[in-house]
Coordinates of C-alpha atoms in Angstrom, one line a residue:
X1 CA -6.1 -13.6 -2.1
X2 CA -2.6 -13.0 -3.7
X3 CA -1.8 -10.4 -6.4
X4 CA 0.4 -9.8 -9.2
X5 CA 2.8 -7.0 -9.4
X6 CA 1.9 -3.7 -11.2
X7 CA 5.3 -3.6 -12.5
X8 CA 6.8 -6.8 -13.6
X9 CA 3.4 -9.1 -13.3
X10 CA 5.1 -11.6 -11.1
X11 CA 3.3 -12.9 -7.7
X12 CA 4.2 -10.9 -4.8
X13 CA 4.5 -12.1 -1.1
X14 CA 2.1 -10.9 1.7
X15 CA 3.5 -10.1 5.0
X16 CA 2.3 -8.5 8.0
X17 CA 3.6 -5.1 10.1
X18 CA 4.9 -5.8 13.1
X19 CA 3.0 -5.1 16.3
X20 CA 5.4 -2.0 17.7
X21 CA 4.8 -0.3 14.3
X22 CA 5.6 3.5 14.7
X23 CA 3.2 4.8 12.0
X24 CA 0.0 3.3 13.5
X25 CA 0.2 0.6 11.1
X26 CA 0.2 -2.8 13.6
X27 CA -0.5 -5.7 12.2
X28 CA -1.4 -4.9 9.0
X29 CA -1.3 -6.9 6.0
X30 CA 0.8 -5.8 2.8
X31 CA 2.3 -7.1 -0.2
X32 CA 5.9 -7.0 -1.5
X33 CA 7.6 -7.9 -4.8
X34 CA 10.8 -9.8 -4.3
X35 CA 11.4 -10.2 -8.4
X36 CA 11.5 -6.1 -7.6
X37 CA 14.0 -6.1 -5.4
X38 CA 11.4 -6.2 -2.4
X39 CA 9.5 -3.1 -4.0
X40 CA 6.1 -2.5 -1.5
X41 CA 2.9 -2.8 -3.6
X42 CA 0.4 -2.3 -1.3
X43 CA -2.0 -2.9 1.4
X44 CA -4.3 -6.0 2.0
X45 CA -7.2 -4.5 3.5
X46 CA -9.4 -1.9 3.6
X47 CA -8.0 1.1 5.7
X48 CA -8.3 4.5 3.5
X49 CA -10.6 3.3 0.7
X50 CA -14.2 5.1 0.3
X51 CA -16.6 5.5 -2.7
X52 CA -16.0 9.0 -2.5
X53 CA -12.4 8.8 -2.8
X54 CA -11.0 9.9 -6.1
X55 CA -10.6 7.1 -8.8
X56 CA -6.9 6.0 -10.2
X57 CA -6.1 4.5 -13.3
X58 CA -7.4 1.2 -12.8
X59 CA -11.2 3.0 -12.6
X60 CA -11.9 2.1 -8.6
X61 CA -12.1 4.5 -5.5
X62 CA -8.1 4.9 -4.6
X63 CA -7.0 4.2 -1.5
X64 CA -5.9 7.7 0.6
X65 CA -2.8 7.3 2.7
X66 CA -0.4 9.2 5.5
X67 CA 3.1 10.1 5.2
X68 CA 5.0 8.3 7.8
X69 CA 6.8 9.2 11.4
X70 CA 10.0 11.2 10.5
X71 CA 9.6 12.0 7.2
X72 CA 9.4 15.6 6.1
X73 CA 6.2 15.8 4.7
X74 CA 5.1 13.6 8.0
X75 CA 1.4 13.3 8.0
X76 CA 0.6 15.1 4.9
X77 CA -1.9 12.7 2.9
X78 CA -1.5 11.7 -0.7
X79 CA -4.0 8.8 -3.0
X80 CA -2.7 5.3 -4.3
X81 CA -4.2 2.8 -6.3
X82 CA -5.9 0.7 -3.2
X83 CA -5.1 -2.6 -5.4
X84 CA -1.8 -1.8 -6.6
X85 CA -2.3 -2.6 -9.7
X86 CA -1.5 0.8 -11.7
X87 CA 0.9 4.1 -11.0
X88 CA -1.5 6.6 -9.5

């Protein structure tokens, strides 16, 4: 299924990871705004989202994610909104 962009509301594009992904994230489906300036939205699957995981704005479990290879805070988790549909 597509989605809209949180931000500007207009249909974003779904691509997938490629399969040498650094960040354990191979082949996985995600969505991108181009009207955005190719802002990441999120995720097309499942991966981090439980019942017990806190709920964001939109009123659903969020989705909890990992901090990528190389960054500073690399592998510290934070929540996001698992549709991408509001700013937590």
């Amino acid at each position: 299924p597509g989605m809209t962009c949180a931000h500007c509301q207009h249909p974003c594009s779904q691509y997938v990871t490629r399969r040498d992904n650094p960040n354990g994230n191979a082949g996985r489906p995600y969505f991108i705004c181009h009207n955005c300036n190719n802002s990441w939205s999120t995720w097309n699957d499942t991966r981090g989202i439980s019942p017990s995981n806190p709920p964001c704005n939109c009123g659903v479990p969020s989705r909890q994610g990992k901090s990528g290879v190389g960054a500073a805070w690399e592998g510290y988790g934070f929540w996001v909104c698992a549709k991408g549909s509001c700013q937590y």
